[in-house]
Tab-separated table of C-alpha atoms in Angstrom:
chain	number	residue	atom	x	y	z
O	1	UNK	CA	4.038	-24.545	26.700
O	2	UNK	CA	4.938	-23.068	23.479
O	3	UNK	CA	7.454	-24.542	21.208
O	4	UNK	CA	10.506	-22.664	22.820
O	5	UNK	CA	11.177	-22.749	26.308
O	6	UNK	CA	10.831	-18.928	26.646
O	7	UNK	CA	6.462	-18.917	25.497
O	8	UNK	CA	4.186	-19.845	27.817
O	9	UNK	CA	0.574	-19.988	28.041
O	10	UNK	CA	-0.504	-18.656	31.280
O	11	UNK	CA	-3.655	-19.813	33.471
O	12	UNK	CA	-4.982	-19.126	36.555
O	13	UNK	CA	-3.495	-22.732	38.533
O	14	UNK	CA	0.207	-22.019	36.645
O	15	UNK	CA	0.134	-17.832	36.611
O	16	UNK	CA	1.883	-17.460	40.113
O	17	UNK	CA	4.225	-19.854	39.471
O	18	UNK	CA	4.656	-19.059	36.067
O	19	UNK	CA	4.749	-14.918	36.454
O	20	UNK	CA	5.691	-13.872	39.794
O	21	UNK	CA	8.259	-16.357	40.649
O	22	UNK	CA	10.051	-16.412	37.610
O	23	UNK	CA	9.959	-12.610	37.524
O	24	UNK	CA	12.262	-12.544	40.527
O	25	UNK	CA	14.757	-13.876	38.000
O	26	UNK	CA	14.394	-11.824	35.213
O	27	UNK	CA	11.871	-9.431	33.075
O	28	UNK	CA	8.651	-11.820	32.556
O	29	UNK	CA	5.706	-10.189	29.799
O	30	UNK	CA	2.181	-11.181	30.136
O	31	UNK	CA	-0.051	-10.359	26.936
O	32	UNK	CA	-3.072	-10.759	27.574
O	33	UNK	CA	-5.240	-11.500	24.177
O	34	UNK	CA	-8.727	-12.720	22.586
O	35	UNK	CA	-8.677	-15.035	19.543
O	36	UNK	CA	-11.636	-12.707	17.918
O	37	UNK	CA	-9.455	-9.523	18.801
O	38	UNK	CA	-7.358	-9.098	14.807
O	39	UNK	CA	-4.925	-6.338	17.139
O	40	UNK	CA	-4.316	-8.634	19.883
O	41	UNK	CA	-3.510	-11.544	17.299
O	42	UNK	CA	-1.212	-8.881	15.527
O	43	UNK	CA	0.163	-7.805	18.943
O	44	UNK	CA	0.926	-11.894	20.268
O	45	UNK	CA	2.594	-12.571	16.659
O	46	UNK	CA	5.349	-9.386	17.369
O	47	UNK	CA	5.693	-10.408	20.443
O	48	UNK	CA	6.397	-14.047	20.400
O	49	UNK	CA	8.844	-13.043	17.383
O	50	UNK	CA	10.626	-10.500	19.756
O	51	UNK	CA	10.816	-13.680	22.277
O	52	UNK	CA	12.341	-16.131	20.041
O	53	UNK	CA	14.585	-12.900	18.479
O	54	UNK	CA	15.643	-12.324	22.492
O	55	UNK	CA	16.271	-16.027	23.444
O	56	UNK	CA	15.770	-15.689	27.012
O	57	UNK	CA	16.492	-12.378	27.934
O	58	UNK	CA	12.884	-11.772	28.980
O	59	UNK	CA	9.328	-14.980	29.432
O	60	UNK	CA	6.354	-14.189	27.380
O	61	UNK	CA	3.366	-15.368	28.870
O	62	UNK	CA	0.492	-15.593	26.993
O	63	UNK	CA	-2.737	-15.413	28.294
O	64	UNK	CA	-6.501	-15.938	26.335
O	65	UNK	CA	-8.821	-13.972	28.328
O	66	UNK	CA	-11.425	-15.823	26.438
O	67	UNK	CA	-10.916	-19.091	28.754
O	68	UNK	CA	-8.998	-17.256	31.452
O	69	UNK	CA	-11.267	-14.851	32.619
O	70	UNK	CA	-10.252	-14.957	36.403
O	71	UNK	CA	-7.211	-14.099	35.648
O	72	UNK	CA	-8.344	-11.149	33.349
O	73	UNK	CA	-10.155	-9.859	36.131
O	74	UNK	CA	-7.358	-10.185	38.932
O	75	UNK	CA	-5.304	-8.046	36.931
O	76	UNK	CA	-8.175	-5.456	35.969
O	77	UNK	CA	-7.959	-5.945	31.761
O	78	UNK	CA	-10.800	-4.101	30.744
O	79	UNK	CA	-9.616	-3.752	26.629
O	80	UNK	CA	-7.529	-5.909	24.414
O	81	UNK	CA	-5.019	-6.042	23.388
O	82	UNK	CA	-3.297	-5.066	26.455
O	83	UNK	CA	0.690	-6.690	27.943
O	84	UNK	CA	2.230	-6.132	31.775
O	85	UNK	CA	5.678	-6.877	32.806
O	86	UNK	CA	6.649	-8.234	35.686
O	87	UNK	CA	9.344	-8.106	37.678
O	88	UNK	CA	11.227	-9.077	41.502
O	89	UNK	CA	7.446	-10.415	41.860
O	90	UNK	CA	5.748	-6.539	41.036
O	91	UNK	CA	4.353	-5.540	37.952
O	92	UNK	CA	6.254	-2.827	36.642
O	93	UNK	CA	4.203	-0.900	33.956
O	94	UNK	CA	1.577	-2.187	31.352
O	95	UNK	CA	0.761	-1.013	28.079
O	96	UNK	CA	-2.943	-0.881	26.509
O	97	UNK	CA	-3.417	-0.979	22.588
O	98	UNK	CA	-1.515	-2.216	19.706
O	99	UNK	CA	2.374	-0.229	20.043
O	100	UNK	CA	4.295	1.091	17.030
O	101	UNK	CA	6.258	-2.202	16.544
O	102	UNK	CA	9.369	-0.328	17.099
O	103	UNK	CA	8.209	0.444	20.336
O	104	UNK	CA	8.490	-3.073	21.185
O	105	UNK	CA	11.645	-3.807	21.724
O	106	UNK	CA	12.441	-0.174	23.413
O	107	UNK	CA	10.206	-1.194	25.823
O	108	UNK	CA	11.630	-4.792	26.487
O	109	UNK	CA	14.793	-3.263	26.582
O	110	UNK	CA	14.138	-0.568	29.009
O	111	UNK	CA	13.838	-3.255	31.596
O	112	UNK	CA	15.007	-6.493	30.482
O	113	UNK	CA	18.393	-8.008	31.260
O	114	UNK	CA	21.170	-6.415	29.134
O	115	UNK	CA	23.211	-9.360	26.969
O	116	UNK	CA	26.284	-10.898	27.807
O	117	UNK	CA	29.256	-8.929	25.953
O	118	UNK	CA	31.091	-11.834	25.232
O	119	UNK	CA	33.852	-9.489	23.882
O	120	UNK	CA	34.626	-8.185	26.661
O	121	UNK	CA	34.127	-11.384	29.008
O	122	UNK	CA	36.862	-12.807	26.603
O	123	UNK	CA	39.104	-9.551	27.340
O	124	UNK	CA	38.735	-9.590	30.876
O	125	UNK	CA	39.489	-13.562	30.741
O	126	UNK	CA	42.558	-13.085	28.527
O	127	UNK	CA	43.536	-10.217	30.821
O	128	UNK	CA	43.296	-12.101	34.648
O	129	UNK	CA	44.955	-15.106	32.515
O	130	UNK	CA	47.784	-12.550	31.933
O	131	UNK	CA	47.930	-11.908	28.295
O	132	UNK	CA	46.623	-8.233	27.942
O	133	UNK	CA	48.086	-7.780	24.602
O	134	UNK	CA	45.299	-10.122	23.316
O	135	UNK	CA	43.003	-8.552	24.886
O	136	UNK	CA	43.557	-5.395	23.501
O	137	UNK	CA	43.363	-7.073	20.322
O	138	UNK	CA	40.020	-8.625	21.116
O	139	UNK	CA	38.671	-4.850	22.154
O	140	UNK	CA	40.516	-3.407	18.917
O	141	UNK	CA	38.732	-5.634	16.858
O	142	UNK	CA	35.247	-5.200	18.572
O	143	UNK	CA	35.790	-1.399	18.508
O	144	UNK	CA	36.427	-1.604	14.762
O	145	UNK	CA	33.182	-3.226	14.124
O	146	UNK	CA	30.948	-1.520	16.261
O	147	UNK	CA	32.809	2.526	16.600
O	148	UNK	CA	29.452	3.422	18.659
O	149	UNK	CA	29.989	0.877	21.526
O	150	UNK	CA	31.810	3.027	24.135
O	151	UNK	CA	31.815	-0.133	26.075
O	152	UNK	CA	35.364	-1.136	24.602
O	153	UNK	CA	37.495	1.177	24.815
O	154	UNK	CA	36.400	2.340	28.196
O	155	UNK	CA	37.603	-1.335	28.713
O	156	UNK	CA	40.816	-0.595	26.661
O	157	UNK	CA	41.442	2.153	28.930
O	158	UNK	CA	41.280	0.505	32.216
O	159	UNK	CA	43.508	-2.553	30.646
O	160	UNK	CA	46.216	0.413	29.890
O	161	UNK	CA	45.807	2.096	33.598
O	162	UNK	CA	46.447	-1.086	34.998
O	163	UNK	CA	49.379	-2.144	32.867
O	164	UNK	CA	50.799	1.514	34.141
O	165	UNK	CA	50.732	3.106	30.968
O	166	UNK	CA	48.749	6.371	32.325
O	167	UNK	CA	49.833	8.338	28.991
O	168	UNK	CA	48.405	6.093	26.328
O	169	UNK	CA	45.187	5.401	27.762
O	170	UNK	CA	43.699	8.899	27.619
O	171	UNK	CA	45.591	9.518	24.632
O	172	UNK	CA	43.595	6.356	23.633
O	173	UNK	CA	40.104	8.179	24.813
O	174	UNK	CA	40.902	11.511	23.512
O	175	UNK	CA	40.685	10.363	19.827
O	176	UNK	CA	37.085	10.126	19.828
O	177	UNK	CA	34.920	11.833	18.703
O	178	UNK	CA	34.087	14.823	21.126
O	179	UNK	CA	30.689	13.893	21.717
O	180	UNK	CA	31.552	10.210	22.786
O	181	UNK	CA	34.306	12.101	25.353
O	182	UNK	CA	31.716	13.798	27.119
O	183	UNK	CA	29.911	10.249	27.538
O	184	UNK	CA	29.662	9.511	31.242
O	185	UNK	CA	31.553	6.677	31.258
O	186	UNK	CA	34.118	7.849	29.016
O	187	UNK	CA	34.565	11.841	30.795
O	188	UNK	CA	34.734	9.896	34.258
O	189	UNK	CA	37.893	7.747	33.079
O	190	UNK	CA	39.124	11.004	31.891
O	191	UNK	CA	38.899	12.380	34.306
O	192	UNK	CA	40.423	9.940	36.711
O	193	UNK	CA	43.541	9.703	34.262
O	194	UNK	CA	43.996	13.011	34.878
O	195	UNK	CA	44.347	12.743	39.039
O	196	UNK	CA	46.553	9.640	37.858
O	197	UNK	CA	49.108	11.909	35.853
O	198	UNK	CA	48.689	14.683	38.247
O	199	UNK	CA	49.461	12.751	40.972
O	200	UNK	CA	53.033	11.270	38.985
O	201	UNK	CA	54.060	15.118	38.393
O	202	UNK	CA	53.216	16.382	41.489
O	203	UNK	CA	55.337	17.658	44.641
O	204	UNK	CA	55.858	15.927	47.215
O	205	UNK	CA	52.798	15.349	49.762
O	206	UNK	CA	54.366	17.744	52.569
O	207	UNK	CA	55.453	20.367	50.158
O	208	UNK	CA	51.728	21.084	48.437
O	209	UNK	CA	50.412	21.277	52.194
O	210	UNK	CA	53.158	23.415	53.105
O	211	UNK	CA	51.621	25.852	50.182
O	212	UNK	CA	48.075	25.575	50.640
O	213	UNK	CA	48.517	26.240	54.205
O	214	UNK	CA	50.317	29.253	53.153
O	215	UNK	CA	47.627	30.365	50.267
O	216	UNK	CA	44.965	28.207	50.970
O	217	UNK	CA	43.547	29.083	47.377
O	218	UNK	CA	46.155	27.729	45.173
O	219	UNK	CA	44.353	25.969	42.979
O	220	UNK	CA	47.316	24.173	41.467
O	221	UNK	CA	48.633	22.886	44.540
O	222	UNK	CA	45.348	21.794	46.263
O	223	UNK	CA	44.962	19.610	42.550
O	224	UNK	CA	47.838	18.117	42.912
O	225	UNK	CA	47.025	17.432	46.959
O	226	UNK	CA	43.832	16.013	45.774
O	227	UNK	CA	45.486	13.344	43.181
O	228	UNK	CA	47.822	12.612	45.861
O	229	UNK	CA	45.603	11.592	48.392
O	230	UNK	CA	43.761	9.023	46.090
O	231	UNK	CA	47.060	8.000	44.371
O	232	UNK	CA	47.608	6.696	48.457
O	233	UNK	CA	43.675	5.922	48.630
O	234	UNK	CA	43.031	8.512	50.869
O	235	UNK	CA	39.978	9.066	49.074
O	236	UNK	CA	37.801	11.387	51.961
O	237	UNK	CA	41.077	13.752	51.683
O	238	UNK	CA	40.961	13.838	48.149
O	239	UNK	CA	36.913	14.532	48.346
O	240	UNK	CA	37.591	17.359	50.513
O	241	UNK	CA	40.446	18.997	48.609
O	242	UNK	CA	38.063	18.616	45.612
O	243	UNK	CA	35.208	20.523	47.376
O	244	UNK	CA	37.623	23.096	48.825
O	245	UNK	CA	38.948	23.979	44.812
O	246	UNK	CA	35.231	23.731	43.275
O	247	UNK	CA	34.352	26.326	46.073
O	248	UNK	CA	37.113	28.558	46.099
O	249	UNK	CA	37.782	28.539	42.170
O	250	UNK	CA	35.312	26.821	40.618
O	251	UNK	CA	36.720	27.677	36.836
O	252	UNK	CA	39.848	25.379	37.598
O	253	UNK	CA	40.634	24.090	34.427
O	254	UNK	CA	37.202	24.219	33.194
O	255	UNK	CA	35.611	22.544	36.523
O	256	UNK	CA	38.168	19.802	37.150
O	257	UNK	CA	37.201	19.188	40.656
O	258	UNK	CA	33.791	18.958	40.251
O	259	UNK	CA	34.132	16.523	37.168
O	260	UNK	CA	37.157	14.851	40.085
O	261	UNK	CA	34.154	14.819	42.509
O	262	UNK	CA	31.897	13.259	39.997
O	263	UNK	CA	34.329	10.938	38.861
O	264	UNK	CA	35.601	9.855	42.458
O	265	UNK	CA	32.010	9.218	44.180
O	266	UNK	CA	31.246	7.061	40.710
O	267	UNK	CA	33.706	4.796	41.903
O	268	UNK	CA	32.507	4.171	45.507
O	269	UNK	CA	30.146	2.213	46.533
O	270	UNK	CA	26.470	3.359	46.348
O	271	UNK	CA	25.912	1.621	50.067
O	272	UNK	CA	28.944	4.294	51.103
O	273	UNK	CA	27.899	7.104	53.511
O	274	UNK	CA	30.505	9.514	51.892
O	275	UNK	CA	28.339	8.505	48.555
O	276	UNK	CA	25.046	10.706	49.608
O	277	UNK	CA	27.076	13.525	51.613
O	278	UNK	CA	29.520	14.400	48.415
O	279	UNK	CA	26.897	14.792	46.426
O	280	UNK	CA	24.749	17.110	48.847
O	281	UNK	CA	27.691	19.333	48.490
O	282	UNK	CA	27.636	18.764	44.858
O	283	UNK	CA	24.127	20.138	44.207
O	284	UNK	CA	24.782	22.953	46.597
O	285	UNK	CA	27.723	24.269	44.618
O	286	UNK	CA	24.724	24.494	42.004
O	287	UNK	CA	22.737	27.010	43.805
């Protein structure tokens, strides 16, 4: 073992062990390299620095094909240097050749284990221990110094929804910058601030499906039926009603319902039926 707990050197008695059952518990990298190879000694030096940098988030294995040519062959290295990465006991891609050293951690990242916000596990913490106003000063903070980190005040926003106050938290969201708005995760909390308001100004439940019944293609009053019904967590009603508007008038303030659709099924469950149906209809309304 190397001098961090994180760098091993793999063989063929400690390689299952090693590789494939600590890869069911995170992102393990096996870099295969010769001593007489200059790239592969360039490649093991970036990437036991990138393991030491990552403390944890992802096991280096190193392995000399020089004395471990079993294990060379088992996995079919045929030119050096060449890495693999392992993980839930498969091996995931592999890359032959020396990388761009940027390329490194890209490539770790693209499937290692994301790191722990610790922001925002103190927010959430100060928030279940009731004291939201800290934090929102936590996230405030945070936000300040990192702007590009959409992670905080999405957070901010769903502290403010569930303190009630449904006008400051998109007013909260709508000061940034445009392109951060139409961010996923930031245009879906929009979006569901908006049924939220909606639903506070609408009529009442039995008036709106008085009207639709009567002109089944108001727009404004199947909207406001539609916040309704998941303001009460009738949330197959509220699907529907969505549908309905995004096939009747799909230019509803700019697509509403389809961005309500979006927005909705985003919440549920991926495991949930109405999950895969929804968004059948969704890609038909494409075509």
């Amino acid at each position: 073992m190397a001098a961090a707990s994180y760098i091993f050197e793999g063989t063929s008695e400690n390689f299952d062990r090693l590789v494939l059952e600590n890869s069911r518990r995170g992102l393990v990298l096996v870099d295969f390299w010769a001593p007489w190879v200059g790239p592969s000694m360039r490649q093991r030096e970036m990437l036991s620095n990138l393991a030491q940098e990552y403390a944890g988030r992802f096991l280096l294995v190193s392995v000399n094909t020089d004395e471990q040519k079993p294990l060379a062959e088992r996995f079919g290295v045929r030119s050096l240097p060449s890495f693999k990465l392992f993980k839930n006991g498969e091996m995931l891609a592999e890359y032959h050749g020396v990388q761009p050293e940027a390329d490194y951690p890209r490539i770790i990242d693209e499937y290692a284990a994301k790191p722990v916000d610790q922001v925002s596990v103190g927010a959430i913490a100060a928030w279940q221990a009731g004291d939201p106003d800290k934090a929102l000063q936590l996230l405030v903070e945070a936000a300040v110094s990192e702007p590009d980190n959409l992670a905080y005040p999405a957070l901010m926003a769903k502290i403010l929804m569930r303190q009630d106050r449904i006008d400051d938290a998109p007013q909260l969201l709508s000061a940034l910058p445009e392109v951060f708005q139409n961010e996923p995760q930031i245009s879906g909390l929009l979006t569901h601030l908006d049924f939220l308001q909606t639903a506070a100004g609408a009529d009442a439940k039995a008036d709106l499906e008085a009207r639709i019944t009567a002109t089944p293609e108001d727009a404004e009053a199947r909207y406001q039926l539609a916040a309704v019904c998941l303001h009460e967590d009738e949330i197959e009603q509220a699907l529907e009603h969505l549908l309905l508007l995004s096939r009747q008038v799909p230019v509803y303030r700019n697509g509403i319902a389809r961005k309500g659709m979006k927005a909705l099924l985003d919440m549920l469950d991926s495991a949930d039926e109405r999950v895969a149906r929804y968004r059948k209809e969704l890609f038909r309304l494409n075509y």
